[in-house]
Short mmCIF file of C-alpha atoms and ligand atoms in Angstrom, two decimals:
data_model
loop_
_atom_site.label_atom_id
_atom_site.label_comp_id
_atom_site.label_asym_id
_atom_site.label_seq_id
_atom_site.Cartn_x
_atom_site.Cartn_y
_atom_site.Cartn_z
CA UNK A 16 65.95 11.67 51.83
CA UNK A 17 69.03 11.26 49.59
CA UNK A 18 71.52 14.02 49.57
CA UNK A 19 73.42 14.28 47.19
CA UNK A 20 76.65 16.60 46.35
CA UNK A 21 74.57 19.40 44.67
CA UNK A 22 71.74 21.14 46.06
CA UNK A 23 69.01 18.56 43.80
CA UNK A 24 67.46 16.62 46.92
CA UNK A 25 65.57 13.37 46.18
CA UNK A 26 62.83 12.01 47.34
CA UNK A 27 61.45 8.56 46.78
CA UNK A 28 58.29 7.69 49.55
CA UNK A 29 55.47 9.53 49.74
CA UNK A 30 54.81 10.51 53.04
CA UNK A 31 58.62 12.02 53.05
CA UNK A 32 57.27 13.80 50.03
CA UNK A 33 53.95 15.12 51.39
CA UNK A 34 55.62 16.29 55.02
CA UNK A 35 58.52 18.61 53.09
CA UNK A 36 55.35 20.08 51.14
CA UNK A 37 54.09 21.25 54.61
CA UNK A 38 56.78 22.46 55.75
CA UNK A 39 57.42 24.65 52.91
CA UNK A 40 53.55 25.40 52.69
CA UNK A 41 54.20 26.91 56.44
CA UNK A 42 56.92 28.73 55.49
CA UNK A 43 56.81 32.62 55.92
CA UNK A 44 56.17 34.38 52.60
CA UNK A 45 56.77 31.16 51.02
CA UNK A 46 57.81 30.79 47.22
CA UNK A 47 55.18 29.15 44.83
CA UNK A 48 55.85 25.27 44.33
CA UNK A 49 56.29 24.56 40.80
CA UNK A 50 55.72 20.95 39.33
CA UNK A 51 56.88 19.70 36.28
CA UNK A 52 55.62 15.94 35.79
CA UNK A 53 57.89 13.46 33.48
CA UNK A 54 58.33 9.43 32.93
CA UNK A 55 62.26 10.52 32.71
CA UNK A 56 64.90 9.80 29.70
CA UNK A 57 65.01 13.70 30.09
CA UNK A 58 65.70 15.48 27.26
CA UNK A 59 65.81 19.38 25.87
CA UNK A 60 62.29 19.29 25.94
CA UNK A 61 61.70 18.58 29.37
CA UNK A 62 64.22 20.60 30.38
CA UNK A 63 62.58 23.81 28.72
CA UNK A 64 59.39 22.98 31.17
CA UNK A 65 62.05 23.60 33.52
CA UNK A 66 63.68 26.16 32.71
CA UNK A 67 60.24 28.16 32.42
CA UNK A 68 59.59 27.02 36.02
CA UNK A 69 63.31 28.14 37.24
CA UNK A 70 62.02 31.95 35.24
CA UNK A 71 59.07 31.92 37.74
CA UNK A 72 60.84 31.60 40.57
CA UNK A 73 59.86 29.46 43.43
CA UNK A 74 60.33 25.82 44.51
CA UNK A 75 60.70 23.90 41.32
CA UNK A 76 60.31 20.08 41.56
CA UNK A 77 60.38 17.55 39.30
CA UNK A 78 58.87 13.97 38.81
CA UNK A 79 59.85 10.84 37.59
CA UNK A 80 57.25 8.06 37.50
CA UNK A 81 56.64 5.52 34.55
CA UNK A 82 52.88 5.41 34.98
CA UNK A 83 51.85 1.81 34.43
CA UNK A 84 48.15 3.03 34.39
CA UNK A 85 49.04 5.24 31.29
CA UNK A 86 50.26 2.71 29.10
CA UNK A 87 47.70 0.52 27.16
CA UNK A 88 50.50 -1.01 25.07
CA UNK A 89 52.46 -3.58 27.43
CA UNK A 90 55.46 -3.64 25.24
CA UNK A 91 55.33 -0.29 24.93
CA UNK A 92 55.72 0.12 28.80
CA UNK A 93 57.88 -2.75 29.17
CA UNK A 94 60.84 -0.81 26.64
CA UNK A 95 60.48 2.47 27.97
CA UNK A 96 63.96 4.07 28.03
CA UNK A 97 65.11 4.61 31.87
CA UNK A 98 68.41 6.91 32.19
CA UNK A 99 67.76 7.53 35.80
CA UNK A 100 71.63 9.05 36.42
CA UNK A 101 71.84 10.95 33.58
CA UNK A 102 68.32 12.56 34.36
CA UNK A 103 69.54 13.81 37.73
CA UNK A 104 72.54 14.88 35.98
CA UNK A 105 70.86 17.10 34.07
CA UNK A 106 68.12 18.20 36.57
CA UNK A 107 71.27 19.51 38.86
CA UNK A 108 73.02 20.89 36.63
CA UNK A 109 69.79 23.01 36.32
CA UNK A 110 69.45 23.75 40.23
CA UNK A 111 66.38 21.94 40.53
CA UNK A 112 65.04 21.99 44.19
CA UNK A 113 63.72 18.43 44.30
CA UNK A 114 63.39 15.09 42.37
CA UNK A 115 60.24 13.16 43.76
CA UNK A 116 60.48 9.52 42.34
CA UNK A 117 57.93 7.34 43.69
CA UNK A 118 58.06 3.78 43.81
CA UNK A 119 54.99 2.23 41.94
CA UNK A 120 53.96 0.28 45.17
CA UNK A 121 53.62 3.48 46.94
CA UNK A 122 51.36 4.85 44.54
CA UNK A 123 49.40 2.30 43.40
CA UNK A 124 48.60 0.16 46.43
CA UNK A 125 46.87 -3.04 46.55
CA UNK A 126 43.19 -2.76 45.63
CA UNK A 127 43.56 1.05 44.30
CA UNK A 128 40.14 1.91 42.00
CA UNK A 129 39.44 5.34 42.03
CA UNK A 130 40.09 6.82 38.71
CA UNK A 131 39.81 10.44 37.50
CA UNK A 132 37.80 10.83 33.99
CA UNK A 133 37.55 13.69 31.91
CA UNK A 134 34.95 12.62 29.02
CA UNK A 135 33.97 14.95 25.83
CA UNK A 136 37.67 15.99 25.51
CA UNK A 137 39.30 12.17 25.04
CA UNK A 138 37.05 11.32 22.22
CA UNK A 139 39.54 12.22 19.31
CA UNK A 140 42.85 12.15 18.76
CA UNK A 141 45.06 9.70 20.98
CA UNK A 142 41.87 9.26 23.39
CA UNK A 143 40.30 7.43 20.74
CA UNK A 144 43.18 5.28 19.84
CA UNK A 145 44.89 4.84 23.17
CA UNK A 146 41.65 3.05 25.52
CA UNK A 147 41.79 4.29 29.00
CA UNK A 148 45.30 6.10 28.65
CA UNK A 149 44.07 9.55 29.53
CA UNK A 150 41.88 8.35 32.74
CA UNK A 151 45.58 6.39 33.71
CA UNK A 152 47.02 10.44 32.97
CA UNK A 153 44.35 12.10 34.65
CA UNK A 154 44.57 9.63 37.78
CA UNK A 155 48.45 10.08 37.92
CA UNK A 156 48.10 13.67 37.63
CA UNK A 157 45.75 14.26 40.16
CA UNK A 158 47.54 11.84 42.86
CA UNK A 159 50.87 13.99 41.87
CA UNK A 160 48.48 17.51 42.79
CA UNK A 161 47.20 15.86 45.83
CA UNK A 162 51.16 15.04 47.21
CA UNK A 163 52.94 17.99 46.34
CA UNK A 164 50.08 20.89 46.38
CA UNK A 165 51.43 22.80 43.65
CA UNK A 166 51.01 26.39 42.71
CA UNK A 167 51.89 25.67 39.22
CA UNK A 168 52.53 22.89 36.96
CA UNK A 169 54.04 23.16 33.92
CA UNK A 170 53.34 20.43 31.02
CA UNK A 171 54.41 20.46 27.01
CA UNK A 172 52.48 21.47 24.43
CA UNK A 173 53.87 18.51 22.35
CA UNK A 174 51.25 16.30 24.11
CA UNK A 175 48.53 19.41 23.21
CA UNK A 176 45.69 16.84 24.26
CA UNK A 177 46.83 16.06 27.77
CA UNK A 178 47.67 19.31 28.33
CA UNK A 179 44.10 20.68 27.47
CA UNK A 180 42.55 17.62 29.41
CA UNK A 181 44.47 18.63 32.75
CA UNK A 182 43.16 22.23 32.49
CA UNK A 183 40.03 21.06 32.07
CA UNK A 184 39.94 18.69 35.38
CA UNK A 185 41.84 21.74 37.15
CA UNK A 186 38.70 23.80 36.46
CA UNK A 187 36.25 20.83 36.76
CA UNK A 188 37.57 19.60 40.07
CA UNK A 189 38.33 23.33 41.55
CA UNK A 190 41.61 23.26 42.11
CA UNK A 191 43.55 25.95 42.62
CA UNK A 192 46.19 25.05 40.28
CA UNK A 193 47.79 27.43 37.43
CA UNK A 194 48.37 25.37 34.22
CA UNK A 195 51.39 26.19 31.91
CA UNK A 196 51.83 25.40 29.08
CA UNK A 197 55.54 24.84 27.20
CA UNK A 198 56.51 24.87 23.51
CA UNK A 199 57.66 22.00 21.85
CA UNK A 200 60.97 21.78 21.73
CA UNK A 201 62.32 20.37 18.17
CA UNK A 202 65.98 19.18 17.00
CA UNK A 203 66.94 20.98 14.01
CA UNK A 204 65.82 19.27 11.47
CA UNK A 205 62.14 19.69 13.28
CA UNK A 206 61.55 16.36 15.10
CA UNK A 207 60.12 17.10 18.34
CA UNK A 208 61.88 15.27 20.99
CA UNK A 209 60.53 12.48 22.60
CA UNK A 210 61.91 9.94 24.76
CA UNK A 211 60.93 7.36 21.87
CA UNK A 212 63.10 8.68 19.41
CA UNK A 213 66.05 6.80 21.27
CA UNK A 214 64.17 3.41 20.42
CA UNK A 215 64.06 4.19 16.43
CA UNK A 216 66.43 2.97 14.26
CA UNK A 217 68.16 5.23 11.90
CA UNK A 218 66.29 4.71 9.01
CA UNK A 219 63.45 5.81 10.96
CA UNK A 220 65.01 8.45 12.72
CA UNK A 221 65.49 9.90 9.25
CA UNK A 222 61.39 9.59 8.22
CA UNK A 223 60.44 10.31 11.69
CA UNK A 224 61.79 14.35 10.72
CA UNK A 225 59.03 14.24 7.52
CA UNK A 226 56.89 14.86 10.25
CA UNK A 227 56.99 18.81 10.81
CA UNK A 228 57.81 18.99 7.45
CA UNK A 229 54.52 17.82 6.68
CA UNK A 230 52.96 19.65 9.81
CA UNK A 231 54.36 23.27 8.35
CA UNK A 232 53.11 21.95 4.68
CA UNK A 233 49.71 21.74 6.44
CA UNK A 234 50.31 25.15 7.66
CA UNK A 235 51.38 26.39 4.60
CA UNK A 236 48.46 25.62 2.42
CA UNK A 237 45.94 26.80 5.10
CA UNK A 238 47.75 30.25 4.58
CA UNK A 239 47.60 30.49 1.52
CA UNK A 240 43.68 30.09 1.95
CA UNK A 241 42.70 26.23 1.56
CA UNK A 242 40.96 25.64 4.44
CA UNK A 243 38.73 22.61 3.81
CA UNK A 244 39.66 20.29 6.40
CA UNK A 245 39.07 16.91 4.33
CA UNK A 246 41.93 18.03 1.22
CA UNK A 247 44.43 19.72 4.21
CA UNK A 248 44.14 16.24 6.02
CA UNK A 249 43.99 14.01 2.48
CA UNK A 250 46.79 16.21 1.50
CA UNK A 251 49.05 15.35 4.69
CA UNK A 252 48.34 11.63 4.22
CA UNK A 253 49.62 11.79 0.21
CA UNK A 254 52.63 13.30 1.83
CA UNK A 255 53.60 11.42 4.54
CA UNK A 256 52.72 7.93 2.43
CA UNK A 257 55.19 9.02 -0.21
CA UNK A 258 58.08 9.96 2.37
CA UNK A 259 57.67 6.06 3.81
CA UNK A 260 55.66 7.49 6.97
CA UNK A 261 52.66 4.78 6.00
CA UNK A 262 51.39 3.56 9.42
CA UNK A 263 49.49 6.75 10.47
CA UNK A 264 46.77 6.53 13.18
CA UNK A 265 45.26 9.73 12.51
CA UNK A 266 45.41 13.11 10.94
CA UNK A 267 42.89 15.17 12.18
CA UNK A 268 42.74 19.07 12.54
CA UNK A 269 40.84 20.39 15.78
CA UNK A 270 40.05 23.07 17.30
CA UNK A 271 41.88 23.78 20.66
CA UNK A 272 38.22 24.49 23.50
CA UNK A 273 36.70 20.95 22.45
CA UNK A 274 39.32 19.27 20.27
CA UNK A 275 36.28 18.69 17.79
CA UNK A 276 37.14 18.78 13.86
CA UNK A 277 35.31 21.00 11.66
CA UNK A 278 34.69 20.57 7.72
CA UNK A 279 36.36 24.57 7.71
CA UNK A 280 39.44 25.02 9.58
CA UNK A 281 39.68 28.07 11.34
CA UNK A 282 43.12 29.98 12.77
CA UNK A 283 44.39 28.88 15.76
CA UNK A 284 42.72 25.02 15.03
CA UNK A 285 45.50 22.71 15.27
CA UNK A 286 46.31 19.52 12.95
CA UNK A 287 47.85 16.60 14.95
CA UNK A 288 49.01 13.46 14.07
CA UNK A 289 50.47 10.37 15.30
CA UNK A 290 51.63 7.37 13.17
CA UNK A 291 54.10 4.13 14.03
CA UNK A 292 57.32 3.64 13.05
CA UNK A 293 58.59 0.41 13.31
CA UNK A 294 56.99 -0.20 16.79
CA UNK A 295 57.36 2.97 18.12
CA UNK A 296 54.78 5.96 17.87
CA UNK A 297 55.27 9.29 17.80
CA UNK A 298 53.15 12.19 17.87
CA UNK A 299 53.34 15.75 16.97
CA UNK A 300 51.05 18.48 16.43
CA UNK A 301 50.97 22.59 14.55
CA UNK A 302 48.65 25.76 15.32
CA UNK A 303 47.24 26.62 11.61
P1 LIG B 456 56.87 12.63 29.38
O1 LIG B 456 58.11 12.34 30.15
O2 LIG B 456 56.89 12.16 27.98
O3 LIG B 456 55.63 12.23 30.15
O4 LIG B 456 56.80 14.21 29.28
C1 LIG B 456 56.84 15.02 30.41
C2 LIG B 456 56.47 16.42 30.00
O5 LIG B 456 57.37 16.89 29.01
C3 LIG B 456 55.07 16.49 29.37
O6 LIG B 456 54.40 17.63 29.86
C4 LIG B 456 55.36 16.58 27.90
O7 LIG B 456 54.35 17.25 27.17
C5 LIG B 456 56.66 17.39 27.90
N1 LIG B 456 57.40 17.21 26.66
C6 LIG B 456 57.72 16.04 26.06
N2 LIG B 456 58.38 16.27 24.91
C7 LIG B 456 58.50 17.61 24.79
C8 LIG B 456 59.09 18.48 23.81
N3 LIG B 456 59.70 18.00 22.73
N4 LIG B 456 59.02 19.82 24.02
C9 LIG B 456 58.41 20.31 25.12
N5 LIG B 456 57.83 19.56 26.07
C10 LIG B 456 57.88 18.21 25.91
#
């Protein structure tokens, strides 16, 4: 265990990590232990998730693994931003309790193959484009739940289909695990932040913000009473083509239990996109 200056204490191995959870699981009157999951390159966003865990009150800890298993783009993995000091920076300066940051090799031993599936829910959206990516989030979130026995976990609402999947193996799987779930957290001129967005150039930077505009455009015209999901989608497309966003993967509009789209959109479905930039692919997603 690495002390360092402030009161943040980080852990990398496993089996340190697992031993402080029983101690403070045999505490007296113990605090709830709070998990917020990232991959790191913190930013406002993540921060927020802690934040709302600090409000609870309890042990908050944070994680920083780059999940190889989530990644079905190599390259995509292999540029991942990594800002390891400045993320403990920041995770001090917010009093966090403890920074778990595994080493791969201590997660993923040699000959691991047990996954963790959750089916219906992965068939749209980024399941559908992204092969085995949520079973590689599922897997990691599960072996996370498993080492530090959380009371709560806290994960964005930016990534609205992982977040839906995980309460859905929480229930499936019995465990007794509250879900929470964070806003997205957007700079001003409404791109939601994402580790990515450090990768884009500036050009791209600049299209990348079209992206809630077109979102609350969505939004817009479903309140003023078009709700035919085929013209709200077409509609989102002919806008983000002529603002230079071209390479979309989809545009679909969902409803939040079974992330199924409907021919009528109904309040409280959500439309989500994602679409490349250059190399790099961002996703973002509105409640109607
Ligand atoms: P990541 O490091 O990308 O795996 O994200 C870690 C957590 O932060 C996930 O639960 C994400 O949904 C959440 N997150 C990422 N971006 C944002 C954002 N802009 N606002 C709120 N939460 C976010």
């Amino acid at each position: 265990m690495l002390k360092r200056k402030s009161s943040l204490k980080i852990i990398n191995k496993v089996s340190t990590f697992k031993n402080l959870i029983k101690k403070l699981h045999n505490k007296k009157n113990r605090k709830p232990i709070i998990l917020i999951p990232t991959m790191g390159a913190l930013h406002q966003g993540h921060l927020s998730l802690i934040e709302k865990g600090k409000k609870i009150g309890g042990y908050t800890i944070a994680s920083i693994f780059i999940n190889p298993i989530q990644f079905n783009d190599k390259n995509d993995l292999k540029n991942y931003p990594i800002t390891l000091q400045d993320d403990i920076d920041k995770l001090n300066g917010l009093k966090v309790d403890y920074l778990f940051i595994p080493k791969i090799e201590d997660i993923f031993g040699k000959n691991f193959q047990t996954t963790v599936t959750v089916n219906d829910l992965q068939k749209n959206l980024c399941g559908m484009h992204r092969p085995g990516h949520f079973n590689g989030v599922t897997t990691i979130v599960i072996k996370l739940f498993n080492i530090v026995k959380p009371d709560i976990a806290i994960f964005g609402k930016k990534d609205l289909q992982q977040l839906i999947i995980i309460k859905r193996m929480v229930k499936d799987l019995n465990l007794d695990i509250k879900i929470i779930g964070g806003k997205t957290i957007r700079e001003r001129s409404g791109l939601a932040l994402s580790s990515r967005n450090k990768l884009l150039t500036k050009t791209n930077y600049h299209k990348a913000s079209k992206i809630y505009l077109g979102l609350k455009m969505t939004k817009n015209q479903f309140l003023s009473g078009k709700n035919k999901s085929i013209n709200l989608k077409n509609n989102l497309i002919k806008f983000f083509k002529s603002e230079g966003l071209s390479n979309i993967e989809y545009v679909q509009i969902v409803n939040q239990e079974k992330l199924e789209e409907n021919a009528i959109v109904k309040k409280g479905d959500v439309i989500a996109v994602a679409l490349k930039l250059g190399k790099i692919r961002l996703i973002d997603n509105l409640k109607l």
